[in-house]
């Protein structure tokens, strides 16, 4: 497979021709110019925004994975341990834990501790270590729900909701959107059993994130985040409730930016919510999102600016945020990816490459399979100066899979 077969525009061109439509028809369907379509298809311009990618997918009647080649990620040897666990995860979700398993289940305390460890692995994008943990955790969570006595039932459902949320997040990140949706609905089912703002917010956040990957689902994603936030706002008091409520507004900001709207009202609400963390009551639920805080709000502000194609704003915001202040390696990687995308949009490919290398160092399993990174690295390989393509950029291109190794 050659590098030319791997950029998004090449796939757009192939699908467009199979559909029997012209560049002008595709341009009319997407609201883009025919010249822009031509540049995407030739590789002269990278598809560097989620909004454009979703518009192309909707106009062609395909999924994002059809355009990004996300299926290839499942063959990545560095995360093989995760992908081999997926069929068993599917079985556990389909049967709600009614599977052949002779292990004695761990206690609820042990399961809650393991769920916390799994969250850290997921946030640090260590999917290879995380994968083998998920099936036994989810199975044990279902067993506790099925066997719990009345005085332990609420906690059992709380743990199940947290585990299912984590499973949904990991599956979504690795491209299994349909199965992630099943897990998110299980998190929502658990939240409805116990009530409480934090589990309800976490489940809604998960569903909104998954919908962001589907052309045509953006209005529903925005409604899910904003309506849930409005419904629980009066109940938000504990640490976990503040964290999960704040993440709903961050998710709403990104969907709003992708829709071409103004993300600022949601970012402002998230920033104000982050200011309440220090005085929050102790948590009463397992459900939490420890990534939330002032630094993460600043990062999402950068991401929203990048989605709105405002590279100068991204680069102005970047010095106000120290990577060390971000809560995990996944967030630190995203920080450098946004900077790399901003530099590339300004055609400063050397600085872009340096930022992407720092992102890869923070979370290699994640960054090497990110469609925006692959698209950007492939574009730089086609347009950058030879001294870049023959050095670090060429090696990075091999690692992310846009040229043969």
Short mmCIF file of C-alpha atoms in Angstrom, two decimals:
data_model
loop_
_atom_site.label_atom_id
_atom_site.label_comp_id
_atom_site.label_asym_id
_atom_site.label_seq_id
_atom_site.Cartn_x
_atom_site.Cartn_y
_atom_site.Cartn_z
CA UNK A 1 0.00 0.00 0.00
CA UNK A 2 1.44 3.38 -1.00
CA UNK A 3 1.24 6.72 0.72
CA UNK A 4 -1.08 7.95 -2.05
CA UNK A 5 -3.61 5.31 -1.05
CA UNK A 6 -3.73 6.51 2.51
CA UNK A 7 -4.81 10.14 2.48
CA UNK A 8 -8.45 11.07 2.89
CA UNK A 9 -8.79 12.94 -0.40
CA UNK A 10 -7.75 9.83 -2.33
CA UNK A 11 -10.55 7.87 -0.68
CA UNK A 12 -13.00 10.72 -1.36
CA UNK A 13 -12.06 10.60 -5.04
CA UNK A 14 -12.44 6.82 -5.28
CA UNK A 15 -15.85 6.81 -3.56
CA UNK A 16 -17.04 9.83 -5.56
CA UNK A 17 -16.22 8.05 -8.80
CA UNK A 18 -17.92 4.85 -7.66
CA UNK A 19 -21.00 6.95 -6.89
CA UNK A 20 -20.83 8.43 -10.39
CA UNK A 21 -20.84 12.06 -9.25
CA UNK A 22 -18.66 14.96 -10.33
CA UNK A 23 -16.50 17.19 -8.20
CA UNK A 24 -19.02 19.98 -8.72
CA UNK A 25 -21.90 17.84 -7.47
CA UNK A 26 -19.88 16.88 -4.40
CA UNK A 27 -19.00 20.53 -3.87
CA UNK A 28 -22.68 21.50 -4.04
CA UNK A 29 -23.64 18.78 -1.56
CA UNK A 30 -20.98 19.79 0.96
CA UNK A 31 -21.10 23.57 0.58
CA UNK A 32 -17.43 23.58 -0.43
CA UNK A 33 -15.99 24.94 -3.67
CA UNK A 34 -15.11 22.65 -6.55
CA UNK A 35 -11.54 23.94 -6.26
CA UNK A 36 -11.39 22.83 -2.63
CA UNK A 37 -12.65 19.35 -3.57
CA UNK A 38 -9.98 19.13 -6.27
CA UNK A 39 -7.25 20.11 -3.81
CA UNK A 40 -8.44 17.56 -1.24
CA UNK A 41 -8.50 14.80 -3.84
CA UNK A 42 -5.05 15.63 -5.22
CA UNK A 43 -3.51 15.86 -1.77
CA UNK A 44 -2.63 19.51 -2.25
CA UNK A 45 -4.73 20.36 0.81
CA UNK A 46 -5.27 18.13 3.87
CA UNK A 47 -8.74 17.51 5.28
CA UNK A 48 -7.89 19.17 8.58
CA UNK A 49 -11.24 19.80 10.26
CA UNK A 50 -13.92 17.51 11.65
CA UNK A 51 -16.60 19.69 10.07
CA UNK A 52 -15.21 19.16 6.55
CA UNK A 53 -14.70 15.45 7.14
CA UNK A 54 -18.28 15.02 8.33
CA UNK A 55 -19.62 17.03 5.38
CA UNK A 56 -17.72 14.83 2.91
CA UNK A 57 -18.88 11.63 4.59
CA UNK A 58 -22.51 12.77 4.61
CA UNK A 59 -22.40 13.86 0.97
CA UNK A 60 -20.91 10.53 -0.10
CA UNK A 61 -23.15 8.43 2.15
CA UNK A 62 -20.29 6.77 4.04
CA UNK A 63 -18.95 6.64 7.59
CA UNK A 64 -15.93 8.52 8.87
CA UNK A 65 -14.06 5.22 8.99
CA UNK A 66 -14.57 4.79 5.25
CA UNK A 67 -12.70 8.05 4.71
CA UNK A 68 -10.06 7.80 7.43
CA UNK A 69 -9.26 4.11 7.06
CA UNK A 70 -9.91 3.55 10.76
CA UNK A 71 -10.27 -0.19 10.14
CA UNK A 72 -6.50 -0.31 9.60
CA UNK A 73 -5.95 0.66 13.23
CA UNK A 74 -7.29 -2.72 14.30
CA UNK A 75 -4.26 -4.34 12.67
CA UNK A 76 -1.80 -2.18 14.59
CA UNK A 77 0.48 -4.60 16.48
CA UNK A 78 1.08 -2.13 19.32
CA UNK A 79 -2.57 -2.38 20.37
CA UNK A 80 -3.28 -5.98 19.36
CA UNK A 81 -4.07 -6.90 22.97
CA UNK A 82 -6.93 -4.44 22.94
CA UNK A 83 -8.42 -5.53 19.64
CA UNK A 84 -8.33 -9.24 20.50
CA UNK A 85 -10.51 -8.50 23.53
CA UNK A 86 -13.28 -6.87 21.47
CA UNK A 87 -15.21 -10.04 20.44
CA UNK A 88 -15.47 -11.13 24.08
CA UNK A 89 -16.50 -7.60 25.10
CA UNK A 90 -19.26 -7.79 22.52
CA UNK A 91 -20.46 -11.09 23.97
CA UNK A 92 -20.49 -9.76 27.54
CA UNK A 93 -22.46 -6.68 26.46
CA UNK A 94 -24.95 -8.71 24.40
CA UNK A 95 -25.57 -11.15 27.26
CA UNK A 96 -25.23 -8.61 30.09
CA UNK A 97 -22.63 -10.79 31.71
CA UNK A 98 -24.38 -14.14 31.33
CA UNK A 99 -21.27 -15.86 29.98
CA UNK A 100 -19.22 -18.90 30.83
CA UNK A 101 -16.84 -17.74 33.53
CA UNK A 102 -15.76 -19.86 36.49
CA UNK A 103 -13.62 -17.22 38.20
CA UNK A 104 -14.72 -16.06 41.64
CA UNK A 105 -15.75 -12.40 41.17
CA UNK A 106 -13.66 -9.76 42.87
CA UNK A 107 -15.30 -7.70 45.59
CA UNK A 108 -17.01 -4.42 44.81
CA UNK A 109 -14.15 -2.57 46.50
CA UNK A 110 -11.62 -4.40 44.34
CA UNK A 111 -13.69 -3.78 41.23
CA UNK A 112 -14.01 -0.07 41.97
CA UNK A 113 -10.22 0.14 42.48
CA UNK A 114 -9.60 -1.69 39.21
CA UNK A 115 -12.04 0.60 37.41
CA UNK A 116 -10.04 3.58 38.70
CA UNK A 117 -6.81 2.01 37.43
CA UNK A 118 -8.44 1.30 34.07
CA UNK A 119 -9.49 4.94 33.82
CA UNK A 120 -5.90 6.06 34.30
CA UNK A 121 -4.69 3.63 31.63
CA UNK A 122 -7.37 4.86 29.22
CA UNK A 123 -6.56 8.51 29.88
CA UNK A 124 -2.89 7.77 29.29
CA UNK A 125 -3.83 5.92 26.07
CA UNK A 126 -2.24 2.63 27.14
CA UNK A 127 -4.73 0.49 25.28
CA UNK A 128 -2.46 -2.55 25.12
CA UNK A 129 -2.51 -2.85 28.93
CA UNK A 130 -6.14 -1.81 29.22
CA UNK A 131 -7.63 -4.28 26.74
CA UNK A 132 -7.21 -7.53 28.71
CA UNK A 133 -8.71 -5.89 31.84
CA UNK A 134 -12.05 -4.94 30.32
CA UNK A 135 -13.81 -8.30 29.83
CA UNK A 136 -13.33 -9.62 33.40
CA UNK A 137 -14.16 -6.20 34.88
CA UNK A 138 -17.39 -5.89 32.93
CA UNK A 139 -18.34 -9.50 33.66
CA UNK A 140 -17.79 -9.02 37.38
CA UNK A 141 -19.77 -5.78 37.37
CA UNK A 142 -22.76 -7.54 35.81
CA UNK A 143 -22.46 -10.39 38.32
CA UNK A 144 -22.56 -7.99 41.26
CA UNK A 145 -25.66 -6.29 39.86
CA UNK A 146 -27.37 -9.65 39.43
CA UNK A 147 -26.44 -11.00 42.85
CA UNK A 148 -26.41 -7.88 45.04
CA UNK A 149 -28.64 -7.69 48.08
CA UNK A 150 -30.77 -4.61 48.58
CA UNK A 151 -28.22 -2.78 50.73
CA UNK A 152 -25.50 -3.20 48.07
CA UNK A 153 -27.59 -2.86 44.91
CA UNK A 154 -27.08 0.88 44.41
CA UNK A 155 -23.31 0.62 44.69
CA UNK A 156 -23.26 -2.37 42.35
CA UNK A 157 -25.17 -0.39 39.72
CA UNK A 158 -22.87 2.58 40.28
CA UNK A 159 -19.79 0.44 39.63
CA UNK A 160 -21.40 -1.14 36.57
CA UNK A 161 -22.17 2.31 35.17
CA UNK A 162 -18.58 3.43 35.68
CA UNK A 163 -17.13 0.30 34.09
CA UNK A 164 -19.55 0.49 31.13
CA UNK A 165 -18.67 4.16 30.63
CA UNK A 166 -14.97 3.27 30.55
CA UNK A 167 -15.59 0.44 28.09
CA UNK A 168 -17.58 2.79 25.84
CA UNK A 169 -14.82 5.41 25.93
CA UNK A 170 -12.10 2.91 25.06
CA UNK A 171 -14.11 1.32 22.26
CA UNK A 172 -14.93 4.71 20.75
CA UNK A 173 -11.29 5.75 20.85
CA UNK A 174 -10.29 2.61 18.96
CA UNK A 175 -12.94 2.97 16.27
CA UNK A 176 -15.65 0.55 17.48
CA UNK A 177 -18.43 3.11 17.48
CA UNK A 178 -21.42 0.76 17.25
CA UNK A 179 -20.23 -1.39 20.14
CA UNK A 180 -19.27 1.73 22.09
CA UNK A 181 -22.88 2.88 21.73
CA UNK A 182 -24.09 -0.40 23.26
CA UNK A 183 -21.76 0.12 26.23
CA UNK A 184 -22.89 3.75 26.58
CA UNK A 185 -26.51 2.63 26.73
CA UNK A 186 -25.57 0.22 29.52
CA UNK A 187 -23.96 3.11 31.39
CA UNK A 188 -27.19 5.05 30.90
CA UNK A 189 -29.26 2.09 32.12
CA UNK A 190 -27.17 1.94 35.28
CA UNK A 191 -27.50 5.71 35.77
CA UNK A 192 -31.28 5.45 35.51
CA UNK A 193 -31.30 2.73 38.18
CA UNK A 194 -29.50 4.82 40.77
CA UNK A 195 -30.22 8.40 39.68
CA UNK A 196 -27.71 11.08 40.63
CA UNK A 197 -26.22 13.80 38.48
CA UNK A 198 -22.75 12.30 37.98
CA UNK A 199 -23.76 8.93 36.44
CA UNK A 200 -26.40 10.62 34.26
CA UNK A 201 -23.91 13.23 33.04
CA UNK A 202 -21.22 10.63 32.33
CA UNK A 203 -23.60 8.50 30.26
CA UNK A 204 -24.81 11.51 28.27
CA UNK A 205 -21.24 12.66 27.65
CA UNK A 206 -20.37 9.22 26.28
CA UNK A 207 -23.35 9.16 23.92
CA UNK A 208 -22.66 12.70 22.69
CA UNK A 209 -19.03 11.82 21.98
CA UNK A 210 -20.00 8.79 19.93
CA UNK A 211 -22.59 10.76 17.96
CA UNK A 212 -19.90 13.28 17.03
CA UNK A 213 -18.46 10.57 14.75
CA UNK A 214 -21.64 10.27 12.65
CA UNK A 215 -22.59 12.61 9.80
CA UNK A 216 -26.01 14.01 10.48
CA UNK A 217 -25.93 13.30 14.23
CA UNK A 218 -24.39 16.60 15.34
CA UNK A 219 -27.69 18.27 16.31
CA UNK A 220 -28.57 15.23 18.41
CA UNK A 221 -25.09 15.26 20.00
CA UNK A 222 -25.49 18.91 20.95
CA UNK A 223 -29.01 18.35 22.30
CA UNK A 224 -27.86 15.36 24.36
CA UNK A 225 -25.10 17.36 26.05
CA UNK A 226 -26.97 20.62 26.57
CA UNK A 227 -30.33 19.19 27.61
CA UNK A 228 -28.72 16.82 30.11
CA UNK A 229 -26.61 19.66 31.53
CA UNK A 230 -29.70 21.83 31.95
CA UNK A 231 -31.64 18.98 33.58
CA UNK A 232 -29.02 18.23 36.24
CA UNK A 233 -27.61 21.74 36.83
CA UNK A 234 -29.52 22.31 40.07
CA UNK A 235 -28.25 19.01 41.52
CA UNK A 236 -24.54 19.58 40.89
CA UNK A 237 -22.73 19.79 44.23
CA UNK A 238 -20.21 16.97 44.74
CA UNK A 239 -16.79 16.64 43.13
CA UNK A 240 -17.90 13.95 40.68
CA UNK A 241 -21.03 15.89 39.76
CA UNK A 242 -19.04 19.05 39.04
CA UNK A 243 -16.50 17.14 36.95
CA UNK A 244 -19.05 15.33 34.81
CA UNK A 245 -21.30 18.39 34.43
CA UNK A 246 -18.31 20.43 33.30
CA UNK A 247 -17.37 17.81 30.72
CA UNK A 248 -20.87 17.99 29.25
CA UNK A 249 -20.31 21.67 28.53
CA UNK A 250 -16.89 20.98 27.03
CA UNK A 251 -18.46 18.37 24.77
CA UNK A 252 -21.19 20.84 23.80
CA UNK A 253 -18.52 23.45 22.95
CA UNK A 254 -16.84 21.08 20.50
CA UNK A 255 -20.11 20.08 18.83
CA UNK A 256 -21.11 23.73 18.55
CA UNK A 257 -17.76 24.57 16.92
CA UNK A 258 -18.12 21.64 14.52
CA UNK A 259 -21.58 22.87 13.55
CA UNK A 260 -20.08 26.28 12.79
CA UNK A 261 -21.62 27.89 15.85
CA UNK A 262 -20.18 29.71 18.85
CA UNK A 263 -18.58 27.44 21.47
CA UNK A 264 -17.88 30.29 23.88
CA UNK A 265 -21.04 30.06 26.06
CA UNK A 266 -20.27 26.42 26.84
CA UNK A 267 -16.56 27.11 27.38
CA UNK A 268 -17.41 29.96 29.74
CA UNK A 269 -19.79 27.72 31.71
CA UNK A 270 -17.13 25.01 31.88
CA UNK A 271 -14.53 27.51 33.13
CA UNK A 272 -16.89 28.76 35.83
CA UNK A 273 -17.68 25.17 36.81
CA UNK A 274 -13.97 24.34 37.09
CA UNK A 275 -13.67 27.17 39.60
CA UNK A 276 -16.03 25.27 41.91
CA UNK A 277 -13.81 22.18 42.19
CA UNK A 278 -11.78 23.37 45.17
CA UNK A 279 -14.87 23.87 47.34
CA UNK A 280 -16.81 20.80 46.18
CA UNK A 281 -18.31 18.29 48.57
CA UNK A 282 -16.71 14.83 48.75
CA UNK A 283 -17.81 12.49 46.01
CA UNK A 284 -20.80 10.23 46.64
CA UNK A 285 -20.55 8.20 43.43
CA UNK A 286 -17.88 6.17 41.69
CA UNK A 287 -18.69 8.12 38.50
CA UNK A 288 -16.10 10.84 37.96
CA UNK A 289 -14.08 12.51 35.22
CA UNK A 290 -10.79 13.48 36.79
CA UNK A 291 -9.60 15.02 33.53
CA UNK A 292 -11.87 18.02 34.13
CA UNK A 293 -10.29 21.16 35.48
CA UNK A 294 -9.07 24.63 34.44
CA UNK A 295 -6.22 23.23 32.32
CA UNK A 296 -8.51 20.88 30.42
CA UNK A 297 -10.96 23.73 29.77
CA UNK A 298 -8.08 25.72 28.24
CA UNK A 299 -7.19 22.74 26.06
CA UNK A 300 -10.75 22.37 24.79
CA UNK A 301 -10.71 26.08 24.00
CA UNK A 302 -7.69 25.43 21.78
CA UNK A 303 -9.47 22.50 20.13
CA UNK A 304 -12.57 24.60 19.47
CA UNK A 305 -10.43 27.34 17.91
CA UNK A 306 -8.73 24.77 15.70
CA UNK A 307 -12.11 23.40 14.60
CA UNK A 308 -13.12 26.94 13.66
CA UNK A 309 -9.90 27.19 11.58
CA UNK A 310 -8.34 29.87 13.78
CA UNK A 311 -4.66 28.79 13.96
CA UNK A 312 -3.50 32.16 15.28
CA UNK A 313 -5.90 31.81 18.21
CA UNK A 314 -4.60 28.29 18.92
CA UNK A 315 -0.99 29.49 18.94
CA UNK A 316 -1.91 32.48 21.13
CA UNK A 317 -3.63 30.20 23.65
CA UNK A 318 -0.88 27.57 23.73
CA UNK A 319 1.63 29.53 25.91
CA UNK A 320 -1.08 30.13 28.52
CA UNK A 321 -1.22 26.40 29.21
CA UNK A 322 1.65 24.29 30.52
CA UNK A 323 1.60 20.63 29.38
CA UNK A 324 2.55 19.57 32.91
CA UNK A 325 -0.71 21.10 34.17
CA UNK A 326 -2.77 18.76 32.01
CA UNK A 327 -4.10 15.71 33.87
CA UNK A 328 -2.81 12.82 31.74
CA UNK A 329 -0.75 11.80 28.72
CA UNK A 330 -3.77 11.73 26.42
CA UNK A 331 -4.53 15.37 27.13
CA UNK A 332 -0.86 16.32 26.77
CA UNK A 333 -0.75 14.58 23.40
CA UNK A 334 -3.85 16.46 22.27
CA UNK A 335 -2.22 19.76 23.28
CA UNK A 336 0.72 19.14 20.95
CA UNK A 337 -1.50 17.81 18.17
CA UNK A 338 -3.53 21.04 18.18
CA UNK A 339 -0.32 23.09 18.03
CA UNK A 340 0.96 20.90 15.21
CA UNK A 341 -2.25 21.35 13.23
CA UNK A 342 -2.14 25.12 13.76
CA UNK A 343 1.45 25.39 12.52
CA UNK A 344 0.63 23.25 9.49
CA UNK A 345 -2.34 25.46 8.63
CA UNK A 346 0.16 28.35 8.55
CA UNK A 347 2.50 26.17 6.41
CA UNK A 348 5.19 26.09 9.11
CA UNK A 349 5.84 22.40 8.62
CA UNK A 350 9.03 22.20 10.64
CA UNK A 351 7.31 23.47 13.80
CA UNK A 352 4.34 21.28 13.03
CA UNK A 353 6.54 18.20 12.83
CA UNK A 354 8.24 19.03 16.14
CA UNK A 355 4.86 19.37 17.86
CA UNK A 356 3.59 16.08 16.43
CA UNK A 357 6.75 14.32 17.61
CA UNK A 358 6.12 15.61 21.14
CA UNK A 359 2.53 14.41 20.90
CA UNK A 360 3.71 10.97 19.79
CA UNK A 361 6.15 10.82 22.69
CA UNK A 362 3.32 11.51 25.16
CA UNK A 363 0.85 8.91 23.84
CA UNK A 364 2.29 6.83 20.98
CA UNK A 365 -0.51 4.24 20.78
CA UNK A 366 -3.07 6.99 20.38
CA UNK A 367 -1.25 9.52 18.21
CA UNK A 368 0.02 7.03 15.64
CA UNK A 369 -3.54 6.03 14.77
CA UNK A 370 -5.21 9.47 14.88
CA UNK A 371 -6.71 10.23 11.44
CA UNK A 372 -5.87 13.98 11.69
CA UNK A 373 -2.23 13.13 12.42
CA UNK A 374 -2.01 10.65 9.56
CA UNK A 375 -3.63 13.15 7.20
CA UNK A 376 -1.30 15.93 8.28
CA UNK A 377 1.88 13.84 8.15
CA UNK A 378 0.94 12.52 4.72
CA UNK A 379 0.32 16.06 3.49
CA UNK A 380 3.69 17.22 4.82
CA UNK A 381 5.40 14.29 3.11
CA UNK A 382 3.90 15.40 -0.20
CA UNK A 383 4.64 19.11 0.17
CA UNK A 384 7.50 19.68 2.64
CA UNK A 385 11.13 20.24 1.76
CA UNK A 386 13.34 17.23 1.16
CA UNK A 387 15.41 17.81 4.31
CA UNK A 388 12.25 17.17 6.32
CA UNK A 389 10.93 14.15 4.45
CA UNK A 390 14.25 12.32 4.59
CA UNK A 391 14.71 12.80 8.33
CA UNK A 392 12.39 12.81 11.35
CA UNK A 393 9.29 13.43 9.26
CA UNK A 394 9.97 10.40 7.09
CA UNK A 395 10.44 8.22 10.16
CA UNK A 396 7.25 9.59 11.71
CA UNK A 397 5.40 8.89 8.46
CA UNK A 398 6.47 5.25 8.70
CA UNK A 399 5.36 4.98 12.31
CA UNK A 400 1.89 6.43 11.61
CA UNK A 401 1.54 4.25 8.53
CA UNK A 402 1.34 6.76 5.68
CA UNK A 403 4.40 5.34 3.94
CA UNK A 404 5.68 1.73 3.96
CA UNK A 405 8.23 0.93 6.65
#
